[in-house]
XYZ file of C-alpha atoms in Angstrom:
677
model
C -31.058 15.919 -2.706
C -33.054 13.458 -4.230
C -34.227 10.005 -2.526
C -31.353 8.194 -2.678
C -28.769 11.229 -1.370
C -30.890 11.320 1.072
C -31.146 8.295 2.484
C -27.062 7.782 2.642
C -27.024 11.549 4.244
C -29.341 10.382 6.830
C -28.502 7.177 7.750
C -26.463 6.763 11.139
C -27.457 2.741 12.268
C -24.301 1.393 11.192
C -21.981 0.901 8.542
C -23.066 2.551 4.972
C -22.077 1.298 1.243
C -22.883 3.888 -1.161
C -22.582 2.432 -4.580
C -22.180 6.777 -6.586
C -22.651 5.912 -10.433
C -20.261 9.058 -12.738
C -22.133 12.023 -12.311
C -24.041 11.099 -9.723
C -23.406 13.882 -6.491
C -20.961 11.834 -4.291
C -19.548 14.330 -3.118
C -22.816 16.119 -2.080
C -23.592 13.547 -0.324
C -20.004 13.505 1.787
C -20.306 16.473 2.629
C -23.950 16.980 3.693
C -23.281 13.642 5.833
C -20.642 15.882 7.221
C -22.624 19.177 7.682
C -25.546 16.561 9.159
C -23.193 15.093 11.723
C -22.199 18.604 12.919
C -25.390 20.456 12.793
C -28.133 17.422 13.625
C -26.230 15.283 15.281
C -23.860 16.500 17.721
C -20.932 15.210 16.786
C -17.487 17.477 17.451
C -15.574 18.163 14.498
C -13.118 16.881 16.090
C -14.384 13.667 15.917
C -15.107 13.008 12.120
C -12.805 12.081 9.931
C -13.646 11.898 5.894
C -11.113 10.337 3.304
C -10.067 10.703 -0.098
C -6.876 9.919 -2.535
C -6.159 13.532 -4.071
C -5.174 16.666 -2.564
C -7.463 18.555 -4.995
C -10.368 16.294 -3.802
C -9.832 16.711 -0.222
C -9.598 20.847 -0.680
C -13.371 20.880 -2.543
C -14.637 18.958 -0.142
C -13.368 20.936 2.847
C -14.602 24.061 1.026
C -18.261 22.714 0.591
C -18.037 21.815 4.201
C -17.458 25.491 5.384
C -19.669 26.331 2.834
C -22.512 24.384 4.394
C -21.713 25.107 8.580
C -20.094 27.408 10.495
C -16.679 27.693 10.736
C -17.075 26.812 14.810
C -18.647 23.925 14.548
C -16.155 22.668 12.141
C -13.322 23.559 13.823
C -10.935 20.226 14.146
C -12.412 18.454 11.437
C -10.378 16.381 9.090
C -10.861 15.835 5.472
C -7.561 14.627 4.110
C -5.723 12.071 2.236
C -5.358 8.800 3.237
C -1.532 9.744 3.760
C -1.705 12.927 5.070
C -3.410 10.555 7.662
C -1.248 8.166 7.398
C 1.951 10.996 8.701
C -0.206 12.408 11.418
C -0.706 8.897 12.852
C 2.893 8.573 12.547
C 4.358 11.398 14.141
C 2.363 10.804 16.809
C 3.066 6.620 17.440
C 6.651 7.511 16.153
C 7.985 5.214 18.849
C 6.089 2.420 18.427
C 7.182 1.820 14.516
C 10.642 2.699 15.751
C 11.436 5.975 14.641
C 12.090 9.721 15.967
C 9.131 11.992 15.527
C 11.232 14.221 12.894
C 11.672 11.045 10.662
C 12.079 11.578 6.994
C 9.639 10.423 3.893
C 11.340 9.065 0.891
C 9.621 10.344 -2.344
C 9.814 7.457 -5.221
C 12.908 9.412 -6.885
C 14.748 9.059 -3.251
C 13.658 5.755 -2.597
C 14.595 4.438 -6.239
C 18.261 5.866 -5.949
C 18.439 3.355 -2.857
C 17.069 0.472 -4.991
C 19.660 1.477 -7.533
C 22.482 1.083 -4.729
C 21.095 -2.259 -3.988
C 20.832 -3.323 -7.031
C 24.049 -2.013 -8.523
C 22.097 -1.362 -12.152
C 20.871 1.715 -14.243
C 18.322 -0.164 -16.392
C 15.044 1.980 -15.342
C 12.926 -1.426 -16.353
C 14.489 -3.574 -13.888
C 15.122 -0.886 -11.065
C 10.982 0.356 -11.383
C 9.849 -3.731 -11.722
C 11.740 -3.817 -8.428
C 10.612 -0.789 -7.113
C 7.002 -1.943 -7.938
C 6.458 -4.996 -6.584
C 7.724 -3.774 -3.726
C 5.026 -1.144 -3.147
C 2.864 -3.749 -3.684
C 3.905 -6.154 -1.076
C 3.764 -2.984 1.409
C 0.182 -2.238 -0.014
C -0.450 -6.040 1.086
C 0.794 -5.706 4.124
C 3.132 -8.377 3.372
C 6.739 -7.820 5.301
C 10.065 -9.038 3.701
C 9.737 -12.672 4.750
C 6.406 -12.934 3.692
C 6.889 -11.649 0.792
C 9.957 -13.791 0.447
C 7.637 -17.091 0.914
C 5.020 -15.571 -1.424
C 7.930 -14.776 -4.400
C 7.283 -17.036 -7.401
C 9.057 -15.624 -10.418
C 13.108 -14.781 -11.074
C 11.921 -10.836 -10.845
C 9.846 -11.457 -7.681
C 13.170 -13.258 -6.150
C 15.538 -10.702 -6.393
C 12.588 -7.675 -5.708
C 12.034 -9.999 -2.505
C 16.265 -9.860 -2.185
C 16.268 -6.061 -2.183
C 13.337 -5.548 -0.258
C 15.012 -6.726 3.169
C 18.158 -4.146 2.675
C 15.454 -1.511 1.430
C 13.864 -2.267 4.467
C 16.714 -1.725 6.663
C 18.237 1.190 4.674
C 14.939 2.799 5.826
C 15.339 1.910 9.167
C 18.757 3.178 9.113
C 18.041 6.368 8.156
C 14.722 7.009 10.039
C 12.672 7.508 7.179
C 9.618 5.730 5.452
C 8.825 5.550 1.660
C 5.704 6.407 0.044
C 3.341 3.065 1.193
C 4.952 3.068 4.861
C 2.607 6.201 5.451
C -0.411 3.682 5.557
C 1.393 0.782 5.811
C 3.197 1.152 9.877
C -0.242 2.815 10.903
C -1.829 -0.150 10.305
C 0.725 -2.415 11.728
C 0.983 -0.325 14.642
C -2.838 -0.670 15.183
C -2.901 -4.354 14.455
C 0.200 -4.794 16.968
C -0.753 -2.302 19.800
C -4.614 -2.186 21.320
C -3.773 0.897 23.495
C -2.808 2.737 20.401
C -6.235 1.159 18.280
C -8.459 1.983 21.011
C -6.796 5.426 21.604
C -7.448 6.411 18.138
C -10.673 4.635 17.795
C -12.661 7.096 20.406
C -11.192 9.822 18.361
C -12.845 8.943 15.248
C -15.866 8.584 16.029
C -17.532 8.611 12.292
C -15.148 8.110 9.367
C -16.266 8.711 6.043
C -14.680 7.153 2.723
C -14.266 8.580 -0.887
C -13.729 6.240 -3.880
C -13.290 3.018 -2.165
C -13.264 1.301 -5.180
C -9.182 2.474 -5.229
C -8.666 0.971 -1.932
C -6.097 -1.412 -1.670
C -5.592 -4.145 1.072
C -3.309 -2.040 3.342
C -6.016 0.423 3.262
C -9.408 -1.418 3.798
C -7.301 -2.803 7.252
C -6.289 0.865 8.174
C -10.407 1.836 7.793
C -11.416 -1.509 9.863
C -8.655 -0.772 12.817
C -10.151 3.303 12.797
C -13.722 2.326 12.647
C -13.449 -0.977 15.276
C -16.457 -2.876 16.620
C -18.793 0.043 16.258
C -18.349 0.682 12.850
C -19.732 3.953 12.075
C -18.473 4.356 8.565
C -20.169 5.593 5.163
C -17.805 4.386 2.312
C -18.630 6.124 -1.229
C -17.247 3.977 -4.532
C -18.004 2.565 -7.462
C -17.239 -0.738 -9.250
C -17.566 0.307 -12.724
C -14.550 2.819 -12.210
C -12.143 0.448 -10.603
C -9.090 1.252 -12.675
C -6.500 1.422 -10.286
C -5.117 -2.638 -9.896
C -1.854 -1.761 -10.869
C -0.995 -0.031 -7.878
C -2.609 -2.078 -5.440
C -6.033 -1.009 -5.826
C -8.867 -3.630 -5.381
C -12.237 -3.743 -6.228
C -13.260 -6.701 -3.877
C -13.062 -4.196 -1.230
C -16.037 -3.368 -1.989
C -17.262 -6.676 -1.617
C -15.843 -7.294 0.911
C -17.736 -4.867 2.923
C -20.779 -6.795 2.568
C -19.558 -9.833 3.887
C -16.779 -7.845 7.174
C -20.078 -5.863 8.232
C -23.290 -8.056 7.111
C -25.766 -5.604 8.543
C -24.257 -2.494 6.663
C -26.911 -0.892 4.804
C -26.171 -0.584 0.769
C -27.752 2.540 -1.097
C -27.359 3.050 -4.850
C -27.371 6.634 -6.538
C -28.020 6.113 -10.069
C -29.188 9.209 -10.961
C -26.823 10.787 -13.357
C -26.594 14.665 -12.877
C -23.850 15.568 -15.503
C -24.372 13.228 -18.722
C -27.167 13.634 -21.927
C -28.819 9.349 -22.350
C -27.247 8.837 -24.996
C -23.683 9.310 -23.369
C -24.923 7.004 -20.511
C -26.745 4.278 -22.931
C -23.185 3.647 -24.236
C -21.613 4.046 -20.977
C -24.041 1.681 -19.663
C -23.897 -0.841 -22.834
C -20.206 -0.911 -21.898
C -19.694 -1.943 -18.441
C -22.682 -4.246 -18.769
C -19.879 -6.875 -20.539
C -18.129 -6.528 -16.795
C -19.269 -9.687 -14.479
C -21.069 -6.948 -11.973
C -19.841 -7.324 -7.880
C -23.745 -4.698 -7.566
C -26.250 -4.364 -10.527
C -26.697 -0.353 -11.345
C -27.705 1.562 -14.204
C -27.127 5.249 -14.890
C -29.960 7.340 -15.863
C -30.367 11.116 -16.809
C -33.134 13.799 -16.951
C -30.545 15.789 -19.475
C -32.465 14.883 -22.647
C -30.675 12.425 -25.606
C -28.291 14.447 -26.518
C -25.903 14.922 -29.197
C -24.756 11.692 -31.298
C -21.733 10.187 -30.471
C -19.477 10.456 -33.321
C -16.854 7.913 -34.509
C -14.432 8.661 -36.714
C -11.455 5.954 -38.686
C -8.333 8.152 -39.874
C -5.683 6.974 -41.394
C -2.887 8.239 -39.200
C -2.193 9.555 -35.562
C -1.078 12.928 -37.330
C -4.488 13.259 -39.612
C -6.523 12.126 -36.011
C -4.430 14.922 -33.839
C -5.463 17.562 -37.520
C -8.981 16.477 -37.134
C -9.373 17.017 -34.347
C -7.457 20.097 -33.478
C -9.732 21.686 -36.352
C -13.076 20.200 -35.520
C -12.594 21.495 -31.805
C -12.113 25.071 -33.491
C -15.676 24.830 -35.093
C -17.392 23.593 -32.453
C -16.120 26.235 -30.438
C -16.771 28.758 -33.251
C -20.535 27.189 -33.529
C -21.470 26.513 -30.048
C -20.256 29.902 -28.188
C -18.177 27.963 -26.285
C -14.470 28.615 -24.227
C -11.850 26.511 -24.882
C -12.190 24.888 -21.099
C -15.088 23.584 -22.466
C -12.827 20.430 -24.467
C -11.119 17.990 -23.081
C -8.741 15.718 -25.160
C -7.921 12.053 -23.935
C -6.119 9.111 -24.325
C -4.878 5.995 -22.743
C -1.042 6.822 -22.966
C 1.038 9.896 -22.680
C 3.327 8.959 -25.962
C 0.337 9.813 -27.632
C 0.115 13.829 -26.758
C 3.088 14.958 -28.512
C 1.284 14.872 -32.132
C -1.971 16.315 -30.609
C 0.095 19.573 -29.277
C 2.042 20.411 -32.467
C -1.473 20.156 -34.144
C -3.238 22.563 -31.652
C 0.170 24.874 -31.675
C -0.727 24.691 -35.415
C -3.809 26.495 -35.019
C -2.873 28.633 -32.042
C -5.068 27.037 -29.554
C -4.088 26.992 -26.226
C -4.402 23.678 -23.864
C -3.066 22.520 -20.553
C -1.884 18.912 -20.492
C -2.159 17.125 -17.295
C -0.820 13.268 -16.565
C 2.774 14.203 -17.816
C 6.139 15.029 -15.781
C 6.275 18.809 -14.132
C 10.050 20.476 -14.702
C 10.831 20.539 -11.166
C 10.226 16.519 -11.163
C 12.723 15.837 -13.407
C 16.239 14.066 -11.857
C 18.153 16.343 -12.820
C 16.498 19.303 -11.580
C 15.883 17.274 -7.790
C 19.507 16.256 -7.758
C 20.522 19.993 -7.999
C 17.171 21.565 -5.437
C 18.555 19.038 -2.704
C 22.155 20.574 -2.246
C 20.457 24.022 -1.894
C 17.440 22.082 0.347
C 20.172 20.999 2.104
C 22.573 24.154 2.497
C 19.201 26.325 3.551
C 18.399 23.789 6.335
C 20.705 21.043 7.275
C 18.208 19.083 9.512
C 16.576 17.996 5.600
C 17.683 14.184 5.844
C 16.369 13.431 2.504
C 17.793 16.144 0.576
C 21.318 15.004 2.595
C 21.028 11.470 0.904
C 20.498 12.570 -2.804
C 23.315 15.465 -2.278
C 25.889 13.053 -0.592
C 25.604 10.370 -3.758
C 25.054 12.837 -6.557
C 27.318 12.286 -8.210
C 28.893 9.631 -6.200
C 31.963 10.114 -3.911
C 32.999 7.164 -1.899
C 29.574 7.589 -0.016
C 27.746 4.196 -0.053
C 24.614 2.271 1.449
C 26.503 0.693 4.378
C 28.133 4.215 5.358
C 24.553 5.938 5.236
C 23.200 3.238 7.462
C 25.794 3.259 9.615
C 25.054 7.220 9.577
C 22.054 6.740 10.303
C 21.575 4.621 12.743
C 23.828 6.903 15.017
C 22.283 9.831 13.664
C 18.376 7.702 15.140
C 20.084 6.669 18.746
C 21.577 10.662 18.822
C 18.087 12.166 17.836
C 20.080 14.930 15.408
C 20.000 15.345 12.178
C 22.428 12.872 9.475
C 24.337 16.539 9.107
C 24.904 17.162 12.358
C 25.974 13.372 13.587
C 28.534 13.281 10.615
C 30.636 16.057 13.237
C 30.333 14.231 16.471
C 33.332 12.565 17.850
C 31.353 9.292 18.605
C 31.355 8.360 14.859
C 34.463 7.676 15.033
C 33.542 4.124 16.936
C 30.908 3.768 13.713
C 33.012 4.184 11.015
C 36.483 3.682 10.002
C 39.002 6.258 8.280
C 38.219 5.220 4.860
C 34.140 6.013 5.243
C 34.854 8.507 7.429
C 37.080 11.023 5.112
C 34.586 11.193 2.221
C 31.269 12.140 4.284
C 33.422 14.949 6.216
C 35.111 16.389 3.375
C 31.202 16.434 1.991
C 30.156 18.112 5.154
C 32.663 20.846 5.462
C 31.846 21.617 1.703
C 28.290 22.528 2.400
C 28.864 24.341 5.422
C 31.746 26.554 3.532
C 29.066 27.136 0.919
C 26.215 27.959 3.646
C 29.081 30.172 5.395
C 29.600 32.060 1.116
C 25.587 32.287 1.746
C 25.261 34.416 4.933
C 25.430 31.820 7.689
C 27.887 31.937 10.326
C 28.997 29.332 13.037
C 27.237 30.437 16.531
C 30.045 33.142 18.120
C 31.108 33.631 14.835
C 30.277 37.332 13.310
C 28.071 36.991 10.592
C 29.788 38.095 6.834
C 27.926 39.464 3.639
C 26.821 37.272 2.145
C 27.596 36.303 -1.805
C 25.323 36.546 -4.862
C 23.019 33.965 -5.174
C 24.406 33.502 -8.898
C 28.438 33.198 -7.556
C 27.940 30.581 -5.181
C 25.699 28.533 -7.803
C 28.301 28.761 -10.399
C 30.729 27.634 -7.987
C 28.322 24.729 -7.251
C 28.193 23.236 -9.686
C 31.757 23.384 -10.681
C 32.278 22.364 -7.777
C 30.641 18.498 -7.824
C 31.128 18.443 -11.737
C 27.402 17.731 -12.379
C 27.934 17.970 -15.768
C 30.670 15.699 -16.172
C 28.311 13.036 -13.820
C 25.349 13.086 -16.697
C 27.838 12.464 -19.340
C 29.127 9.543 -16.774
C 25.929 8.250 -16.370
C 23.900 8.317 -19.951
C 24.054 8.642 -23.811
C 25.352 11.831 -25.099
C 21.575 12.850 -25.959
C 19.731 12.415 -22.838
C 22.788 13.812 -21.288
C 22.453 17.058 -23.213
C 18.675 17.407 -22.594
C 19.360 17.108 -18.634
C 22.374 19.457 -18.678
C 19.983 21.913 -20.532
C 17.586 21.520 -17.568
C 20.464 22.132 -15.360
C 21.326 25.315 -17.028
C 17.383 26.265 -17.526
C 17.206 26.328 -13.562
C 20.075 27.824 -12.498
C 19.312 30.881 -15.512
C 16.200 30.651 -13.722
C 17.256 31.053 -10.466
C 19.798 33.313 -10.889
C 17.616 36.355 -12.864
C 15.210 35.358 -9.851
C 17.916 36.248 -7.588
C 18.846 39.767 -9.355
C 15.462 40.667 -10.032
C 14.147 40.109 -6.113
C 17.650 41.208 -4.776
C 17.566 37.519 -2.914
C 20.320 35.590 -1.148
C 20.903 31.936 -1.404
C 18.852 31.328 1.737
C 15.160 33.623 0.524
C 15.523 31.925 -2.523
C 15.898 28.245 -2.186
C 12.639 28.780 0.334
C 11.346 31.166 -2.777
C 11.484 27.032 -4.726
C 10.196 25.306 -2.195
C 7.055 27.378 -2.237
C 7.123 27.174 -5.935
C 7.365 23.193 -6.332
C 4.803 23.435 -3.935
C 2.240 25.121 -5.591
C 2.937 23.662 -8.648
C 2.205 20.027 -7.663
C -0.821 21.471 -6.483
C -3.852 22.264 -9.001
C -3.075 25.409 -11.217
C -5.944 28.017 -11.853
C -8.099 27.299 -14.395
C -7.243 28.664 -17.374
C -9.368 28.977 -20.829
C -7.521 26.617 -22.240
C -7.996 23.083 -23.604
C -7.484 19.922 -21.511
C -5.050 17.130 -22.646
C -5.461 14.369 -20.364
C -4.857 10.805 -19.862
C -7.842 8.129 -19.064
C -6.437 7.972 -15.690
C -5.867 11.357 -14.645
C -9.237 12.562 -15.816
C -11.005 10.632 -13.079
C -13.489 12.761 -11.289
C -13.769 15.704 -14.190
C -16.038 16.432 -16.480
C -16.535 18.776 -19.755
C -19.162 19.762 -22.241
C -17.061 18.108 -24.999
C -15.081 15.058 -24.965
C -12.574 13.815 -27.799
C -11.222 10.103 -27.000
C -8.464 9.278 -29.576
C -7.299 6.302 -29.982
C -9.622 3.651 -28.902
C -8.268 0.575 -30.627
C -7.099 -2.929 -30.063
C -3.759 -2.837 -28.500
C -4.006 0.919 -27.516
C -7.657 0.929 -25.660
C -7.776 -1.688 -23.906
C -3.894 -1.549 -24.017
C -1.849 -4.672 -24.573
C -0.123 -4.909 -21.788
C 3.665 -6.178 -21.291
C 4.637 -9.365 -21.983
C 7.256 -10.726 -18.830
C 9.290 -13.277 -19.857
C 8.861 -15.183 -16.485
C 4.581 -15.157 -16.232
C 3.451 -18.731 -15.418
C 1.379 -19.375 -18.436
C -1.578 -21.006 -16.561
C -1.881 -17.691 -14.731
C -1.498 -15.363 -18.265
C -5.143 -16.358 -19.476
C -6.553 -15.459 -16.128
C -4.362 -12.218 -15.909
C -5.521 -11.271 -19.612
C -9.078 -11.351 -18.557
C -8.718 -9.352 -15.365
C -6.704 -7.118 -17.489
C -9.492 -6.568 -20.464
C -12.074 -5.668 -17.670
C -9.895 -2.961 -15.576
C -9.946 -1.848 -19.069
C -13.181 -1.877 -20.116
C -13.661 0.243 -16.758
C -11.121 2.581 -18.161
C -12.690 3.287 -20.943
C -16.578 3.751 -18.706
C -14.586 6.521 -17.094
C -13.734 8.115 -20.566
C -16.945 7.866 -21.994
C -19.107 9.051 -18.784
C -16.631 12.468 -18.255
C -18.361 14.111 -20.674
C -21.583 16.053 -20.170
C -23.071 16.792 -24.164
C -20.700 15.472 -26.773
C -18.447 12.745 -27.402
C -16.407 12.060 -30.274
C -14.440 9.167 -30.942
C -11.367 8.327 -33.209
C -9.451 5.364 -34.274
C -6.073 4.988 -36.932
C -5.892 2.319 -38.952
C -1.236 3.070 -38.917
C -0.741 4.377 -35.363
C 3.571 5.568 -35.577
C 5.645 3.306 -32.598
C 9.365 3.781 -32.631
C 9.574 5.172 -36.211
C 7.529 2.195 -37.359
C 3.919 1.967 -38.639
C 1.530 -0.948 -37.046
C -1.812 -1.456 -38.684
C -4.642 -1.138 -36.081
C -8.222 -2.688 -35.713
C -11.337 -0.360 -34.098
C -11.426 -1.070 -30.263
C -13.965 -3.961 -29.484
C -15.411 -0.754 -26.773
C -17.007 0.726 -29.915
C -18.601 -2.212 -30.993
C -19.841 -2.718 -26.877
C -20.917 1.347 -26.792
C -23.724 0.230 -29.626
C -21.549 2.230 -32.266
C -20.428 1.541 -35.772
C -16.564 1.715 -36.121
C -16.857 1.832 -40.089
C -14.130 4.212 -42.171
C -15.556 7.263 -43.817
C -13.957 9.231 -46.062
C -10.637 11.098 -44.949
C -8.377 13.331 -45.786
C -5.100 12.789 -46.662
C -2.603 10.973 -44.040
C -0.281 13.574 -43.983
C 0.149 16.745 -42.493
C -1.753 19.158 -44.189
C -0.549 22.017 -45.952
C -1.619 25.289 -44.354
C -3.885 26.099 -47.332
C -5.514 22.685 -47.032
C -6.200 23.170 -43.283
C -7.808 26.181 -43.748
C -9.768 24.935 -46.634
C -10.918 21.677 -43.944
C -11.986 24.267 -41.270
C -14.344 26.860 -43.614
C -15.767 23.370 -44.383
C -16.439 22.501 -41.004
C -17.695 26.093 -40.364
C -20.057 25.826 -43.127
C -21.329 22.563 -41.991
C -22.255 23.698 -38.724
C -23.850 27.121 -39.500
């Protein structure tokens, strides 16, 4: 370790803030500090908690610690995401939040369905706006009453109205959303000294990664967990704060220095990743932002390759050019495909790049896009299967019971949820109890019990029999799946909800899922229950990280944070795209809009800095004079960030803007290879 890293590991006299520049070995500092606490300082594993933001980062830390210390020392050690710790606290302290210990966790999609019902609209933009506004309020620890007081625009007033009903619905369902996993534990600690002190005595030392990405709620949670002893190490980089849009506040780093006046500040400025040229460009760009803390990255990796800037005539030409350059560079440097990354500001830029790579038979993987198992129509069908396999699965019950619509509304579900909460049973079990008849009228009860009987019949056909009855032979899974789709009339539901083309596309996804499930059931002789378990495992694995195939990585800049590649191609470095234009809100206060623009450009500059510092050996920027958006060619200008890097954005001689013929493509590839040879 270098002297700064060593100081950060050994410092234990109070709170510590480690400002870790890109590629400066922050994960090493955290894992070495955990090992030091366990090996040399007599800390027990169960008294140390390390928090980060992604499961991947938590797994990587866990693996590194296990390689450093004997596994008996690490027993009980918590290395997790903020949300995972929140679940743990909430399961243990559920009663203090008015929840049963087996409360349900609704994902964004299930939560959106509640908001959609409350708003009675299918306008996705409006729904997303309300959901995001409520999320930001929860992240700032504002309840419905406070939100109603601060709501300033018509869209915020609408969100505040929905927020109250939304929270009441969650409470009735005995469910929480993703934001509640941190907001509710923070609230419990704020209100209950006994619970707070119990957790403070349990967490003797806390380490927090990516501190610049914390929101108000996470900051308070850290304060409550560490208490007056304040034994913690926060690691962060104000220059890589790129998540303001989801509630993160870079000011949390500066706030630490005022809330903890004795905090030790340690800077990690030696970069172990990139060449000096790349770091100089990154330092130049980020120097244009106001500084919370002054720091400058440096490297011992030598000067490195010159950074290239290429002006292209169109996005098609840009994609073709990048594909061919990567192909030639791989041949020249005897590199692997996985040594290359193509980064861009928005997901919409990926399509044309994918086409160009496919044309040259170049393997690639894409991150930041939507998984097949995350598509709404796939999740709708899987909700039925989850409920059939496990009727205690409340989120699956809510989704299946309301999709397609069958006369079961929010008021009915709220009453059912309140009754189930009092009886401490699942929603499905509650709908068969006689006591429910005192809460719901016959008109509300009838569709509920019809739905319950339908699910029970399918469970029976799949081989599950009620207690005391003889187990019958299960019918083939494929037959049940076909009957299920027909019975719920899902195809008709899609055509009622969407225009013809999207409805057709969604129905194809359903048929693809059902076809795959049938083949799997037949090939491996699986019944419906086994099949559901298999799918649950697959979807969990897919949400994790796949193996590292030998393929180019296509990624948004946001999704690339924390990763590194020998050769990086950064596309669309243009005004309006990077920096991004942002959305024009019709009800934004003009006085605030100028400040908002300045803040947005600063965040985009940090995003550019993140992109630059992903590169180890070579960095290639490109921009287009014209870019096609929604069947329209938009004239573009080079991004201000190119000049801020100390580079020229002057156009060079370019190949034709139109997609090349195979012969022209081969000629250009040959020329690139000859040039590199």
